[in-house]
Amino acid sequence: MTTIAEKLQAVRERIAHACAAAGRPASEVRLLAVSKRFGPLAVRAAAAAGQREFGENYVNEGVEKIEATADLGLTWHCIGPLQSNKTRLVAEHFDWVHSVDRLKIAERLSAQRPRHREPLQVCIQVNIDGAPTKAGVAPEDALALARAVAALPSLRLRGLMTIPEPAPDFEAALAVHRRTRALFDHLRAQGLPLDTLSMGMSDDLEAAIAAGSTLVRVGTAIFGARGAA
Ligand SMILES: *Cc1c(COP(=O)(O)O)cnc(C)c1O
């Protein structure tokens, strides 16, 4: 059996290789450990191996883990779909949210962010490949949404997030990730101070890093296969 510490180390090596292959310093890419469906003990094992940033899809499950590991002072990212009735929990408990895809949700998060906490760090989720059933703003609407989010007082806009459809091979994954990178560059050229491109998961992190990802979200390769809900 491979331990979480060993799997984490293997993922760090994959990231380092991908950065070297792309001619990028390894310090440019952060690793987010996606702990959904795993309990606080798995989070503690990863934290003991030096992992500080964790991602959760399901708000209630995430809040339970945040509270159960509060003694560790970890940083928590909400990466799952957001409904209006969950924004308060996200605003009160998380440090980051990657899945903002409409203004109404952003306005609620800003209004509900407790005054004593830092601004909530936000990425806008983009539906880069136009999959009809998927969350995310259409690429052509991303600039307007980014400007509106950047103006909200208790949010700090940091970048873009995408979850493309699984690609058949590296080249196909790279092509899709490059489209997100181009959109990211376009928004920056329009004056938005973005520093975070959240793309790449267990299966496609090499392609995402080749295209310019600054944050990869990795679950399975660290914690193992997830059971059903
Ligand atoms: C589950 C999930 C991940 C991690 O996926 P793996 O393939 O297990 O690495 C990353 N991002 C989001 C938004 C997810 O829901």
PDB file of C-alpha atoms and ligand atoms in Angstrom:
ATOM      1  CA  MET A   1       0.000   0.000   0.000  1.00  0.00           C
ATOM      2  CA  THR A   2       1.230   3.425  -0.897  1.00  0.00           C
ATOM      3  CA  THR A   3       0.749   6.024   1.805  1.00  0.00           C
ATOM      4  CA  ILE A   4      -0.718   9.480   1.315  1.00  0.00           C
ATOM      5  CA  ALA A   5       2.731  10.929   2.033  1.00  0.00           C
ATOM      6  CA  GLU A   6       4.251   8.817  -0.758  1.00  0.00           C
ATOM      7  CA  LYS A   7       1.513   9.665  -3.239  1.00  0.00           C
ATOM      8  CA  LEU A   8       1.839  13.337  -2.383  1.00  0.00           C
ATOM      9  CA  GLN A   9       5.553  13.123  -3.038  1.00  0.00           C
ATOM     10  CA  ALA A  10       4.934  11.443  -6.413  1.00  0.00           C
ATOM     11  CA  VAL A  11       2.535  14.252  -7.382  1.00  0.00           C
ATOM     12  CA  ARG A  12       5.090  16.866  -6.365  1.00  0.00           C
ATOM     13  CA  GLU A  13       7.608  15.119  -8.613  1.00  0.00           C
ATOM     14  CA  ARG A  14       5.152  15.106 -11.525  1.00  0.00           C
ATOM     15  CA  ILE A  15       4.628  18.848 -11.046  1.00  0.00           C
ATOM     16  CA  ALA A  16       8.387  19.463 -10.896  1.00  0.00           C
ATOM     17  CA  HIS A  17       8.929  17.430 -14.092  1.00  0.00           C
ATOM     18  CA  ALA A  18       6.133  19.227 -15.913  1.00  0.00           C
ATOM     19  CA  CYS A  19       7.519  22.602 -14.880  1.00  0.00           C
ATOM     20  CA  ALA A  20      11.018  21.632 -16.014  1.00  0.00           C
ATOM     21  CA  ALA A  21       9.663  20.390 -19.351  1.00  0.00           C
ATOM     22  CA  ALA A  22       7.852  23.713 -19.804  1.00  0.00           C
ATOM     23  CA  GLY A  23      10.883  25.758 -18.754  1.00  0.00           C
ATOM     24  CA  ARG A  24       8.992  27.154 -15.783  1.00  0.00           C
ATOM     25  CA  PRO A  25      10.211  27.438 -12.174  1.00  0.00           C
ATOM     26  CA  ALA A  26       8.465  24.849  -9.970  1.00  0.00           C
ATOM     27  CA  SER A  27       7.554  27.662  -7.573  1.00  0.00           C
ATOM     28  CA  GLU A  28       5.030  28.948 -10.151  1.00  0.00           C
ATOM     29  CA  VAL A  29       2.638  26.034  -9.646  1.00  0.00           C
ATOM     30  CA  ARG A  30       0.746  25.421  -6.414  1.00  0.00           C
ATOM     31  CA  LEU A  31      -0.734  22.092  -5.478  1.00  0.00           C
ATOM     32  CA  LEU A  32      -4.267  21.979  -4.140  1.00  0.00           C
ATOM     33  CA  ALA A  33      -5.090  18.633  -2.493  1.00  0.00           C
ATOM     34  CA  VAL A  34      -8.722  17.779  -3.270  1.00  0.00           C
ATOM     35  CA  SER A  35      -9.942  15.884  -0.224  1.00  0.00           C
ATOM     36  CA  LYS A  36     -13.621  15.459  -1.154  1.00  0.00           C
ATOM     37  CA  ARG A  37     -15.058  12.129   0.025  1.00  0.00           C
ATOM     38  CA  PHE A  38     -12.075  11.575   2.322  1.00  0.00           C
ATOM     39  CA  GLY A  39     -12.245  12.317   6.016  1.00  0.00           C
ATOM     40  CA  PRO A  40     -10.294  14.545   8.380  1.00  0.00           C
ATOM     41  CA  LEU A  41      -7.733  11.793   9.003  1.00  0.00           C
ATOM     42  CA  ALA A  42      -6.709  11.832   5.334  1.00  0.00           C
ATOM     43  CA  VAL A  43      -6.384  15.621   5.540  1.00  0.00           C
ATOM     44  CA  ARG A  44      -4.229  15.254   8.655  1.00  0.00           C
ATOM     45  CA  ALA A  45      -1.992  12.710   6.916  1.00  0.00           C
ATOM     46  CA  ALA A  46      -1.446  15.061   3.959  1.00  0.00           C
ATOM     47  CA  ALA A  47      -0.881  18.014   6.292  1.00  0.00           C
ATOM     48  CA  ALA A  48       1.704  15.998   8.238  1.00  0.00           C
ATOM     49  CA  ALA A  49       3.502  15.510   4.909  1.00  0.00           C
ATOM     50  CA  GLY A  50       3.609  19.263   4.376  1.00  0.00           C
ATOM     51  CA  GLN A  51       0.447  19.941   2.353  1.00  0.00           C
ATOM     52  CA  ARG A  52      -1.221  23.227   3.384  1.00  0.00           C
ATOM     53  CA  GLU A  53      -3.960  23.885   0.803  1.00  0.00           C
ATOM     54  CA  PHE A  54      -7.049  21.724   0.427  1.00  0.00           C
ATOM     55  CA  GLY A  55     -10.005  21.767  -1.940  1.00  0.00           C
ATOM     56  CA  GLU A  56     -13.584  20.645  -1.323  1.00  0.00           C
ATOM     57  CA  ASN A  57     -16.526  20.259  -3.701  1.00  0.00           C
ATOM     58  CA  TYR A  58     -19.400  19.812  -1.317  1.00  0.00           C
ATOM     59  CA  VAL A  59     -19.964  22.737   1.005  1.00  0.00           C
ATOM     60  CA  ASN A  60     -21.366  20.946   4.050  1.00  0.00           C
ATOM     61  CA  GLU A  61     -18.751  18.202   3.892  1.00  0.00           C
ATOM     62  CA  GLY A  62     -16.037  20.828   3.515  1.00  0.00           C
ATOM     63  CA  VAL A  63     -17.219  22.859   6.504  1.00  0.00           C
ATOM     64  CA  GLU A  64     -17.198  19.746   8.684  1.00  0.00           C
ATOM     65  CA  LYS A  65     -13.576  19.057   7.710  1.00  0.00           C
ATOM     66  CA  ILE A  66     -12.545  22.686   8.155  1.00  0.00           C
ATOM     67  CA  GLU A  67     -13.896  22.588  11.690  1.00  0.00           C
ATOM     68  CA  ALA A  68     -12.414  19.154  12.430  1.00  0.00           C
ATOM     69  CA  THR A  69      -8.921  20.321  11.399  1.00  0.00           C
ATOM     70  CA  ALA A  70      -9.074  23.926  12.618  1.00  0.00           C
ATOM     71  CA  ASP A  71      -6.071  23.337  14.886  1.00  0.00           C
ATOM     72  CA  LEU A  72      -3.849  22.911  11.778  1.00  0.00           C
ATOM     73  CA  GLY A  73      -4.419  26.379  10.295  1.00  0.00           C
ATOM     74  CA  LEU A  74      -4.881  25.053   6.734  1.00  0.00           C
ATOM     75  CA  THR A  75      -6.105  27.023   3.718  1.00  0.00           C
ATOM     76  CA  TRP A  76      -9.412  25.856   2.238  1.00  0.00           C
ATOM     77  CA  HIS A  77     -10.679  26.255  -1.320  1.00  0.00           C
ATOM     78  CA  CYS A  78     -14.268  25.651  -2.385  1.00  0.00           C
ATOM     79  CA  ILE A  79     -14.136  24.200  -5.920  1.00  0.00           C
ATOM     80  CA  GLY A  80     -17.624  22.741  -6.381  1.00  0.00           C
ATOM     81  CA  PRO A  81     -20.850  24.104  -7.857  1.00  0.00           C
ATOM     82  CA  LEU A  82     -22.360  26.908  -5.805  1.00  0.00           C
ATOM     83  CA  GLN A  83     -26.019  27.370  -5.022  1.00  0.00           C
ATOM     84  CA  SER A  84     -27.441  30.499  -3.472  1.00  0.00           C
ATOM     85  CA  ASN A  85     -28.423  28.715  -0.290  1.00  0.00           C
ATOM     86  CA  LYS A  86     -24.781  27.676   0.328  1.00  0.00           C
ATOM     87  CA  THR A  87     -23.029  30.995  -0.185  1.00  0.00           C
ATOM     88  CA  ARG A  88     -23.177  31.989   3.489  1.00  0.00           C
ATOM     89  CA  LEU A  89     -21.372  28.829   4.620  1.00  0.00           C
ATOM     90  CA  VAL A  90     -18.737  29.365   1.930  1.00  0.00           C
ATOM     91  CA  ALA A  91     -18.269  33.035   2.836  1.00  0.00           C
ATOM     92  CA  GLU A  92     -17.946  32.215   6.521  1.00  0.00           C
ATOM     93  CA  HIS A  93     -15.644  29.199   6.354  1.00  0.00           C
ATOM     94  CA  PHE A  94     -13.531  29.081   3.189  1.00  0.00           C
ATOM     95  CA  ASP A  95     -10.485  31.124   2.156  1.00  0.00           C
ATOM     96  CA  TRP A  96     -10.932  30.709  -1.594  1.00  0.00           C
ATOM     97  CA  VAL A  97     -13.708  29.891  -4.019  1.00  0.00           C
ATOM     98  CA  HIS A  98     -12.909  28.766  -7.595  1.00  0.00           C
ATOM     99  CA  SER A  99     -16.416  28.196  -8.909  1.00  0.00           C
ATOM    100  CA  VAL A 100     -17.973  31.652  -9.203  1.00  0.00           C
ATOM    101  CA  ASP A 101     -19.814  31.741 -12.525  1.00  0.00           C
ATOM    102  CA  ARG A 102     -22.502  34.375 -12.072  1.00  0.00           C
ATOM    103  CA  LEU A 103     -22.734  37.793 -10.524  1.00  0.00           C
ATOM    104  CA  LYS A 104     -25.596  36.986  -8.173  1.00  0.00           C
ATOM    105  CA  ILE A 105     -23.469  34.364  -6.402  1.00  0.00           C
ATOM    106  CA  ALA A 106     -20.499  36.745  -6.201  1.00  0.00           C
ATOM    107  CA  GLU A 107     -22.667  39.497  -4.703  1.00  0.00           C
ATOM    108  CA  ARG A 108     -23.996  37.161  -2.039  1.00  0.00           C
ATOM    109  CA  LEU A 109     -20.492  35.948  -1.169  1.00  0.00           C
ATOM    110  CA  SER A 110     -19.253  39.520  -0.819  1.00  0.00           C
ATOM    111  CA  ALA A 111     -22.217  40.587   1.308  1.00  0.00           C
ATOM    112  CA  GLN A 112     -21.910  37.513   3.528  1.00  0.00           C
ATOM    113  CA  ARG A 113     -18.142  37.556   4.035  1.00  0.00           C
ATOM    114  CA  PRO A 114     -17.559  38.283   7.742  1.00  0.00           C
ATOM    115  CA  ARG A 115     -15.921  41.685   8.276  1.00  0.00           C
ATOM    116  CA  HIS A 116     -13.160  40.285  10.496  1.00  0.00           C
ATOM    117  CA  ARG A 117     -11.907  37.952   7.754  1.00  0.00           C
ATOM    118  CA  GLU A 118      -9.655  38.715   4.796  1.00  0.00           C
ATOM    119  CA  PRO A 119     -11.489  39.169   1.498  1.00  0.00           C
ATOM    120  CA  LEU A 120     -12.577  35.882  -0.046  1.00  0.00           C
ATOM    121  CA  GLN A 121     -10.123  34.968  -2.826  1.00  0.00           C
ATOM    122  CA  VAL A 122     -12.052  34.248  -6.021  1.00  0.00           C
ATOM    123  CA  CYS A 123     -11.540  32.503  -9.334  1.00  0.00           C
ATOM    124  CA  ILE A 124     -14.164  32.671 -12.040  1.00  0.00           C
ATOM    125  CA  GLN A 125     -15.084  29.293 -13.489  1.00  0.00           C
ATOM    126  CA  VAL A 126     -15.080  29.257 -17.295  1.00  0.00           C
ATOM    127  CA  ASN A 127     -16.879  26.658 -19.406  1.00  0.00           C
ATOM    128  CA  ILE A 128     -14.027  26.596 -21.896  1.00  0.00           C
ATOM    129  CA  ASP A 129     -15.239  23.729 -24.066  1.00  0.00           C
ATOM    130  CA  GLY A 130     -18.904  24.709 -24.055  1.00  0.00           C
ATOM    131  CA  ALA A 131     -20.129  21.439 -22.554  1.00  0.00           C
ATOM    132  CA  PRO A 132     -23.887  22.081 -22.279  1.00  0.00           C
ATOM    133  CA  THR A 133     -24.423  20.520 -18.860  1.00  0.00           C
ATOM    134  CA  LYS A 134     -21.467  22.157 -17.198  1.00  0.00           C
ATOM    135  CA  ALA A 135     -21.071  25.029 -14.798  1.00  0.00           C
ATOM    136  CA  GLY A 136     -18.982  28.036 -15.734  1.00  0.00           C
ATOM    137  CA  VAL A 137     -19.412  31.311 -17.560  1.00  0.00           C
ATOM    138  CA  ALA A 138     -19.111  31.303 -21.366  1.00  0.00           C
ATOM    139  CA  PRO A 139     -15.656  32.566 -22.434  1.00  0.00           C
ATOM    140  CA  GLU A 140     -17.174  35.585 -24.201  1.00  0.00           C
ATOM    141  CA  ASP A 141     -18.894  36.653 -20.968  1.00  0.00           C
ATOM    142  CA  ALA A 142     -15.870  36.195 -18.707  1.00  0.00           C
ATOM    143  CA  LEU A 143     -14.483  39.726 -19.037  1.00  0.00           C
ATOM    144  CA  ALA A 144     -17.716  41.422 -17.999  1.00  0.00           C
ATOM    145  CA  LEU A 145     -18.172  39.069 -15.051  1.00  0.00           C
ATOM    146  CA  ALA A 146     -14.534  39.517 -13.999  1.00  0.00           C
ATOM    147  CA  ARG A 147     -14.910  43.306 -13.982  1.00  0.00           C
ATOM    148  CA  ALA A 148     -18.075  43.107 -11.890  1.00  0.00           C
ATOM    149  CA  VAL A 149     -16.530  40.655  -9.417  1.00  0.00           C
ATOM    150  CA  ALA A 150     -13.362  42.751  -9.115  1.00  0.00           C
ATOM    151  CA  ALA A 151     -15.522  45.671  -7.964  1.00  0.00           C
ATOM    152  CA  LEU A 152     -17.095  43.819  -5.026  1.00  0.00           C
ATOM    153  CA  PRO A 153     -15.675  44.955  -1.683  1.00  0.00           C
ATOM    154  CA  SER A 154     -15.220  41.686   0.208  1.00  0.00           C
ATOM    155  CA  LEU A 155     -13.937  39.605  -2.684  1.00  0.00           C
ATOM    156  CA  ARG A 156     -10.512  39.605  -4.261  1.00  0.00           C
ATOM    157  CA  LEU A 157     -10.505  38.401  -7.844  1.00  0.00           C
ATOM    158  CA  ARG A 158      -7.480  36.177  -8.432  1.00  0.00           C
ATOM    159  CA  GLY A 159      -8.055  34.322 -11.689  1.00  0.00           C
ATOM    160  CA  LEU A 160      -9.831  31.679 -13.714  1.00  0.00           C
ATOM    161  CA  MET A 161     -10.708  28.036 -13.139  1.00  0.00           C
ATOM    162  CA  THR A 162     -11.714  25.359 -15.664  1.00  0.00           C
ATOM    163  CA  ILE A 163     -12.724  21.706 -15.689  1.00  0.00           C
ATOM    164  CA  PRO A 164     -12.538  20.635 -19.348  1.00  0.00           C
ATOM    165  CA  GLU A 165     -14.015  17.377 -20.558  1.00  0.00           C
ATOM    166  CA  PRO A 166     -11.473  14.520 -20.272  1.00  0.00           C
ATOM    167  CA  ALA A 167      -9.217  14.629 -23.327  1.00  0.00           C
ATOM    168  CA  PRO A 168      -8.038  11.531 -25.240  1.00  0.00           C
ATOM    169  CA  ASP A 169      -4.345  12.487 -25.103  1.00  0.00           C
ATOM    170  CA  PHE A 170      -1.808  15.091 -24.059  1.00  0.00           C
ATOM    171  CA  GLU A 171      -2.066  17.166 -27.257  1.00  0.00           C
ATOM    172  CA  ALA A 172      -5.841  17.411 -27.031  1.00  0.00           C
ATOM    173  CA  ALA A 173      -5.676  18.403 -23.362  1.00  0.00           C
ATOM    174  CA  LEU A 174      -2.979  20.950 -24.145  1.00  0.00           C
ATOM    175  CA  ALA A 175      -5.077  22.554 -26.901  1.00  0.00           C
ATOM    176  CA  VAL A 176      -8.039  23.092 -24.559  1.00  0.00           C
ATOM    177  CA  HIS A 177      -5.871  24.375 -21.711  1.00  0.00           C
ATOM    178  CA  ARG A 178      -4.206  26.814 -24.109  1.00  0.00           C
ATOM    179  CA  ARG A 179      -7.596  28.332 -24.864  1.00  0.00           C
ATOM    180  CA  THR A 180      -8.093  29.026 -21.158  1.00  0.00           C
ATOM    181  CA  ARG A 181      -4.589  30.457 -20.948  1.00  0.00           C
ATOM    182  CA  ALA A 182      -5.350  32.777 -23.877  1.00  0.00           C
ATOM    183  CA  LEU A 183      -8.501  34.007 -22.139  1.00  0.00           C
ATOM    184  CA  PHE A 184      -6.504  34.559 -18.930  1.00  0.00           C
ATOM    185  CA  ASP A 185      -3.917  36.595 -20.857  1.00  0.00           C
ATOM    186  CA  HIS A 186      -6.699  38.583 -22.534  1.00  0.00           C
ATOM    187  CA  LEU A 187      -8.270  39.518 -19.193  1.00  0.00           C
ATOM    188  CA  ARG A 188      -4.889  40.558 -17.838  1.00  0.00           C
ATOM    189  CA  ALA A 189      -4.272  42.665 -20.922  1.00  0.00           C
ATOM    190  CA  GLN A 190      -7.581  44.393 -20.152  1.00  0.00           C
ATOM    191  CA  GLY A 191      -6.123  45.461 -16.812  1.00  0.00           C
ATOM    192  CA  LEU A 192      -7.466  42.833 -14.436  1.00  0.00           C
ATOM    193  CA  PRO A 193      -4.747  41.928 -11.894  1.00  0.00           C
ATOM    194  CA  LEU A 194      -5.053  38.141 -12.161  1.00  0.00           C
ATOM    195  CA  ASP A 195      -2.353  35.808 -10.844  1.00  0.00           C
ATOM    196  CA  THR A 196      -4.090  32.425 -10.628  1.00  0.00           C
ATOM    197  CA  LEU A 197      -4.928  29.988 -13.396  1.00  0.00           C
ATOM    198  CA  SER A 198      -6.600  27.002 -11.710  1.00  0.00           C
ATOM    199  CA  MET A 199      -6.467  24.122 -14.186  1.00  0.00           C
ATOM    200  CA  GLY A 200      -5.250  20.550 -14.266  1.00  0.00           C
ATOM    201  CA  MET A 201      -6.257  17.513 -12.213  1.00  0.00           C
ATOM    202  CA  SER A 202      -4.817  14.012 -11.615  1.00  0.00           C
ATOM    203  CA  ASP A 203      -5.028  12.989 -15.280  1.00  0.00           C
ATOM    204  CA  ASP A 204      -4.053  16.170 -17.102  1.00  0.00           C
ATOM    205  CA  LEU A 205      -1.813  18.205 -14.817  1.00  0.00           C
ATOM    206  CA  GLU A 206       1.179  17.926 -17.199  1.00  0.00           C
ATOM    207  CA  ALA A 207      -0.791  19.428 -20.085  1.00  0.00           C
ATOM    208  CA  ALA A 208      -2.236  22.118 -17.820  1.00  0.00           C
ATOM    209  CA  ILE A 209       1.227  23.116 -16.594  1.00  0.00           C
ATOM    210  CA  ALA A 210       2.562  23.161 -20.173  1.00  0.00           C
ATOM    211  CA  ALA A 211      -0.249  25.611 -20.990  1.00  0.00           C
ATOM    212  CA  GLY A 212       0.482  27.888 -18.026  1.00  0.00           C
ATOM    213  CA  SER A 213      -1.519  26.615 -15.051  1.00  0.00           C
ATOM    214  CA  THR A 214      -0.470  28.140 -11.719  1.00  0.00           C
ATOM    215  CA  LEU A 215      -2.566  25.852  -9.520  1.00  0.00           C
ATOM    216  CA  VAL A 216      -3.409  22.186 -10.063  1.00  0.00           C
ATOM    217  CA  ARG A 217      -6.278  20.519  -8.197  1.00  0.00           C
ATOM    218  CA  VAL A 218      -5.388  16.917  -7.455  1.00  0.00           C
ATOM    219  CA  GLY A 219      -7.569  14.385  -5.656  1.00  0.00           C
ATOM    220  CA  THR A 220      -7.250  10.780  -6.830  1.00  0.00           C
ATOM    221  CA  ALA A 221      -3.464  10.809  -7.288  1.00  0.00           C
ATOM    222  CA  ILE A 222      -3.043  11.864  -3.633  1.00  0.00           C
ATOM    223  CA  PHE A 223      -5.878  10.193  -1.738  1.00  0.00           C
ATOM    224  CA  GLY A 224      -6.823   7.264  -4.031  1.00  0.00           C
ATOM    225  CA  ALA A 225     -10.070   6.451  -5.813  1.00  0.00           C
ATOM    226  CA  ARG A 226     -13.216   7.953  -4.330  1.00  0.00           C
ATOM    227  CA  GLY A 227     -16.183   5.833  -3.339  1.00  0.00           C
ATOM    228  CA  ALA A 228     -19.714   6.738  -4.384  1.00  0.00           C
ATOM    229  CA  ALA A 229     -21.482   9.600  -2.618  1.00  0.00           C
TER     230      ALA A 229
HETATM  231  C1  LIG B   1     -12.708  16.192  -7.895  1.00  0.00           C
HETATM  232  C2  LIG B   1     -12.161  17.426  -8.498  1.00  0.00           C
HETATM  233  C3  LIG B   1     -10.793  17.561  -8.735  1.00  0.00           C
HETATM  234  C4  LIG B   1      -9.788  16.439  -8.505  1.00  0.00           C
HETATM  235  O1  LIG B   1      -9.970  15.459  -9.476  1.00  0.00           O
HETATM  236  P1  LIG B   1      -8.988  14.186  -9.562  1.00  0.00           P
HETATM  237  O2  LIG B   1      -9.204  13.671 -10.929  1.00  0.00           O
HETATM  238  O3  LIG B   1      -9.438  13.250  -8.491  1.00  0.00           O
HETATM  239  O4  LIG B   1      -7.617  14.683  -9.344  1.00  0.00           O
HETATM  240  C5  LIG B   1     -10.344  18.772  -9.225  1.00  0.00           C
HETATM  241  N1  LIG B   1     -11.181  19.784  -9.468  1.00  0.00           N
HETATM  242  C6  LIG B   1     -12.501  19.696  -9.252  1.00  0.00           C
HETATM  243  C7  LIG B   1     -13.376  20.870  -9.524  1.00  0.00           C
HETATM  244  C8  LIG B   1     -13.031  18.506  -8.778  1.00  0.00           C
HETATM  245  O5  LIG B   1     -14.339  18.414  -8.595  1.00  0.00           O
END
